[in-house]
């Protein structure tokens, strides 16, 4: 028992030293090669602690080796842009001026639900207000908002509304189509008819399978992002604007 206790203390001290040597990064800020090295270190450190008959150096030597490898790769990537791209990859634009970038989504092996979750985690719920969204090499999503030319008008409207005692309505987009399929529950909640969606698609020479994402707000303003065409907004008739 004492041997296991002593080995655990020593292993902890070595891993703590190595992690400090690798830099003060959180898991979500690590580059891919840093995350791989960290995961392997965590696995290797458990080997001598779990079995008192395994020599301590079976864990210490691999940990120090991986720490040395991390330092060498960091120095190499700092001096070479090509090595940096190989080790860390490059940023990927998933939303651009044309809407959701379907090809880049496929490159990242992402589906639209993953993107919706990432955008909401970044603090945004309305795709129509996003000019660009970029996934950095550490997995974080950076969002650039569109400039709102009507902002001054809305501000003046808010002032008028406040003077009259009315509060401006907060609009929450509700997904209607994801990956070319209707979200039936949301269609019923919004009171949206399929014929309205089909009318918009027909006017823009599109089919349902061409739509990567579509949503609607309480005022009937809908956002459509086709797979290989530019995104657009159009009003549709809904009867459930007050139900969400």
Coordinates of N, CA, C and O in Angstrom, one line a residue, residues 158-233:
X158 N -37.3 52.2 -30.7 CA -37.3 51.8 -29.3 C -37.7 52.9 -28.4 O -38.4 52.8 -27.4
X159 N -37.1 54.1 -28.7 CA -37.3 55.3 -27.9 C -38.8 55.7 -28.0 O -39.4 56.0 -27.0
X160 N -39.3 55.6 -29.2 CA -40.8 55.9 -29.4 C -41.6 54.9 -28.6 O -42.6 55.3 -28.0
X161 N -41.2 53.6 -28.7 CA -41.9 52.6 -28.0 C -41.9 52.8 -26.5 O -42.9 52.6 -25.8
X162 N -40.7 53.2 -26.0 CA -40.6 53.4 -24.6 C -41.4 54.6 -24.2 O -42.0 54.6 -23.1
X163 N -41.5 55.6 -25.0 CA -42.3 56.8 -24.7 C -43.8 56.4 -24.6 O -44.6 56.9 -23.8
X164 N -44.2 55.5 -25.5 CA -45.6 55.1 -25.5 C -45.9 53.9 -24.5 O -47.0 53.4 -24.4
X165 N -44.8 53.5 -23.9 CA -45.0 52.4 -22.9 C -44.9 51.0 -23.5 O -45.2 50.0 -22.8
X166 N -44.6 50.9 -24.8 CA -44.5 49.6 -25.4 C -43.1 49.1 -25.5 O -42.2 49.9 -25.8
X167 N -42.8 47.8 -25.3 CA -41.5 47.3 -25.4 C -41.3 46.6 -26.7 O -42.3 45.9 -27.2
X168 N -40.2 46.7 -27.4 CA -39.9 46.1 -28.7 C -39.9 44.6 -28.5 O -39.5 44.0 -27.5
X169 N -40.4 43.9 -29.5 CA -40.5 42.4 -29.4 C -39.2 41.8 -29.7 O -38.5 42.1 -30.6
X170 N -38.8 40.8 -28.9 CA -37.6 40.0 -29.1 C -38.0 38.8 -29.9 O -38.9 38.0 -29.6
X171 N -37.3 38.6 -31.1 CA -37.6 37.6 -32.0 C -36.6 36.4 -31.8 O -35.4 36.6 -31.8
X172 N -37.2 35.2 -31.8 CA -36.4 34.0 -31.7 C -36.6 33.1 -32.9 O -37.7 32.6 -33.1
X173 N -35.6 32.8 -33.7 CA -35.7 32.0 -34.9 C -36.1 30.5 -34.4 O -35.6 30.0 -33.5
X174 N -37.0 29.9 -35.2 CA -37.4 28.6 -35.0 C -37.1 27.7 -36.2 O -37.6 28.1 -37.3
X175 N -36.3 26.7 -36.0 CA -35.9 25.9 -37.2 C -37.1 25.2 -37.8 O -37.9 24.5 -37.2
X176 N -37.2 25.3 -39.2 CA -38.3 24.6 -39.9 C -37.7 23.5 -40.8 O -38.4 22.5 -40.9
X177 N -36.6 23.7 -41.3 CA -35.9 22.7 -42.2 C -34.5 22.5 -41.8 O -33.8 23.5 -41.7
X178 N -34.1 21.3 -41.7 CA -32.7 21.0 -41.4 C -32.2 19.8 -42.3 O -32.9 18.8 -42.3
X179 N -31.2 20.0 -43.0 CA -30.7 19.0 -43.9 C -31.8 18.4 -44.9 O -31.9 17.2 -45.1
X180 N -32.5 19.4 -45.4 CA -33.5 19.0 -46.4 C -34.8 18.2 -45.9 O -35.5 17.6 -46.6
X181 N -35.0 18.3 -44.6 CA -36.1 17.7 -43.9 C -36.9 18.6 -43.0 O -36.3 19.4 -42.3
X182 N -38.2 18.5 -43.1 CA -39.0 19.4 -42.2 C -38.9 19.0 -40.8 O -38.8 17.8 -40.4
X183 N -38.9 19.9 -39.9 CA -39.0 19.7 -38.4 C -40.5 19.8 -38.1 O -41.0 20.9 -37.8
X184 N -41.2 18.7 -38.1 CA -42.6 18.7 -38.0 C -43.1 19.4 -36.7 O -44.1 20.1 -36.8
X185 N -42.5 19.1 -35.6 CA -42.9 19.8 -34.4 C -42.8 21.3 -34.4 O -43.8 22.0 -34.0
X186 N -41.8 21.8 -35.0 CA -41.6 23.2 -35.1 C -42.6 23.8 -36.2 O -43.0 25.0 -36.0
X187 N -42.8 23.0 -37.2 CA -43.8 23.5 -38.2 C -45.2 23.7 -37.6 O -45.9 24.7 -37.9
X188 N -45.6 22.8 -36.7 CA -46.9 22.9 -36.0 C -46.8 24.0 -35.1 O -47.8 24.8 -34.9
X189 N -45.7 24.2 -34.3 CA -45.6 25.3 -33.4 C -45.7 26.6 -34.0 O -46.3 27.6 -33.5
X190 N -45.1 26.8 -35.2 CA -45.1 28.0 -35.9 C -46.4 28.3 -36.7 O -46.7 29.4 -37.1
X191 N -47.1 27.2 -36.9 CA -48.3 27.3 -37.7 C -48.0 27.6 -39.1 O -48.7 28.3 -39.8
X192 N -46.9 27.0 -39.6 CA -46.4 27.2 -41.0 C -46.9 26.0 -41.8 O -46.9 24.9 -41.4
X193 N -47.3 26.4 -43.0 CA -47.9 25.4 -44.0 C -46.8 25.0 -45.0 O -46.0 25.9 -45.4
X194 N -46.7 23.8 -45.3 CA -45.7 23.3 -46.3 C -45.8 24.0 -47.6 O -44.8 24.3 -48.3
X195 N -47.0 24.4 -48.0 CA -47.2 25.1 -49.3 C -46.5 26.4 -49.3 O -46.0 26.9 -50.3
X196 N -46.4 27.1 -48.1 CA -45.7 28.3 -48.0 C -44.2 28.1 -48.3 O -43.6 28.9 -49.0
X197 N -43.6 27.1 -47.7 CA -42.2 26.8 -47.9 C -42.0 26.4 -49.4 O -41.0 26.9 -50.0
X198 N -42.9 25.6 -49.9 CA -42.7 25.2 -51.3 C -42.8 26.3 -52.3 O -42.2 26.4 -53.3
X199 N -43.7 27.3 -51.9 CA -43.8 28.5 -52.8 C -42.5 29.3 -52.8 O -42.1 29.7 -53.9
X200 N -41.9 29.4 -51.7 CA -40.6 30.2 -51.6 C -39.5 29.4 -52.4 O -38.8 30.0 -53.2
X201 N -39.5 28.1 -52.2 CA -38.5 27.3 -52.9 C -38.7 27.3 -54.4 O -37.8 27.4 -55.2
X202 N -40.0 27.3 -54.8 CA -40.3 27.3 -56.3 C -39.9 28.7 -56.9 O -39.4 28.7 -58.0
X203 N -40.2 29.7 -56.1 CA -39.8 31.1 -56.6 C -38.3 31.2 -56.8 O -37.8 32.0 -57.7
X204 N -37.5 30.5 -56.0 CA -36.1 30.6 -56.1 C -35.5 29.4 -56.8 O -34.2 29.2 -56.7
X205 N -36.3 28.6 -57.5 CA -35.9 27.4 -58.3 C -35.0 26.4 -57.4 O -34.0 26.0 -57.7
X206 N -35.6 26.1 -56.3 CA -35.0 25.2 -55.3 C -35.9 24.1 -55.0 O -37.2 24.2 -55.1
X207 N -35.4 23.0 -54.5 CA -36.2 21.9 -53.9 C -35.8 21.7 -52.5 O -34.9 22.3 -52.0
X208 N -36.7 21.0 -51.8 CA -36.5 20.9 -50.3 C -35.2 20.2 -50.0 O -34.5 20.7 -49.0
X209 N -34.7 19.3 -50.8 CA -33.4 18.6 -50.5 C -32.2 19.6 -50.7 O -31.1 19.3 -50.2
X210 N -32.5 20.7 -51.4 CA -31.4 21.7 -51.6 C -31.2 22.6 -50.3 O -30.2 23.3 -50.3
X211 N -32.1 22.6 -49.4 CA -32.1 23.5 -48.3 C -31.3 22.8 -47.1 O -31.7 21.8 -46.6
X212 N -30.2 23.5 -46.7 CA -29.4 23.0 -45.6 C -30.1 23.4 -44.3 O -30.1 22.7 -43.3
X213 N -30.6 24.6 -44.3 CA -31.2 25.2 -43.0 C -32.2 26.2 -43.4 O -32.0 27.0 -44.3
X214 N -33.3 26.2 -42.6 CA -34.3 27.3 -42.8 C -35.0 27.5 -41.4 O -35.3 26.5 -40.7
X215 N -35.3 28.8 -41.1 CA -36.0 29.1 -39.9 C -37.0 30.2 -40.1 O -37.0 30.8 -41.2
X216 N -37.8 30.5 -39.1 CA -38.7 31.6 -39.2 C -38.8 32.3 -37.8 O -38.6 31.7 -36.8
X217 N -39.1 33.6 -37.8 CA -39.3 34.4 -36.6 C -40.8 34.6 -36.4 O -41.6 34.4 -37.2
X218 N -41.1 35.2 -35.2 CA -42.5 35.4 -34.8 C -43.2 36.4 -35.8 O -44.4 36.3 -35.9
X219 N -42.4 37.2 -36.5 CA -43.0 38.1 -37.4 C -43.2 37.6 -38.8 O -43.6 38.3 -39.7
X220 N -42.9 36.3 -39.0 CA -43.0 35.6 -40.3 C -41.8 35.8 -41.2 O -41.8 35.2 -42.3
X221 N -40.8 36.5 -40.8 CA -39.6 36.6 -41.6 C -38.8 35.3 -41.5 O -38.3 34.9 -40.4
X222 N -38.6 34.7 -42.7 CA -37.9 33.4 -42.7 C -36.5 33.5 -43.4 O -36.3 34.3 -44.3
X223 N -35.6 32.7 -42.9 CA -34.2 32.7 -43.4 C -34.0 31.3 -44.1 O -34.2 30.3 -43.5
X224 N -33.5 31.3 -45.3 CA -33.2 30.1 -46.0 C -31.7 30.0 -46.4 O -31.2 31.0 -47.0
X225 N -31.1 28.9 -46.2 CA -29.7 28.7 -46.6 C -29.5 27.5 -47.4 O -29.4 26.4 -46.8
X226 N -29.5 27.6 -48.7 CA -29.4 26.4 -49.6 C -27.9 25.9 -49.5 O -27.0 26.5 -49.0
X227 N -27.7 24.6 -50.0 CA -26.4 24.0 -49.9 C -25.4 24.7 -50.8 O -24.3 24.9 -50.4
X228 N -25.8 25.1 -52.0 CA -24.9 25.6 -53.0 C -25.3 26.9 -53.6 O -24.9 27.3 -54.7
X229 N -26.2 27.6 -52.9 CA -26.6 29.0 -53.4 C -26.6 29.9 -52.2 O -26.4 29.5 -51.1
X230 N -26.7 31.2 -52.5 CA -26.6 32.2 -51.5 C -27.9 32.2 -50.6 O -29.0 31.9 -51.1
X231 N -27.7 32.4 -49.3 CA -28.8 32.5 -48.4 C -29.7 33.7 -48.7 O -29.2 34.7 -49.2
X232 N -30.9 33.6 -48.3 CA -31.9 34.7 -48.5 C -32.9 34.7 -47.5 O -33.2 33.7 -46.8
X233 N -33.6 35.8 -47.3 CA -34.7 36.0 -46.4 C -36.0 36.3 -47.1 O -36.0 37.0 -48.2

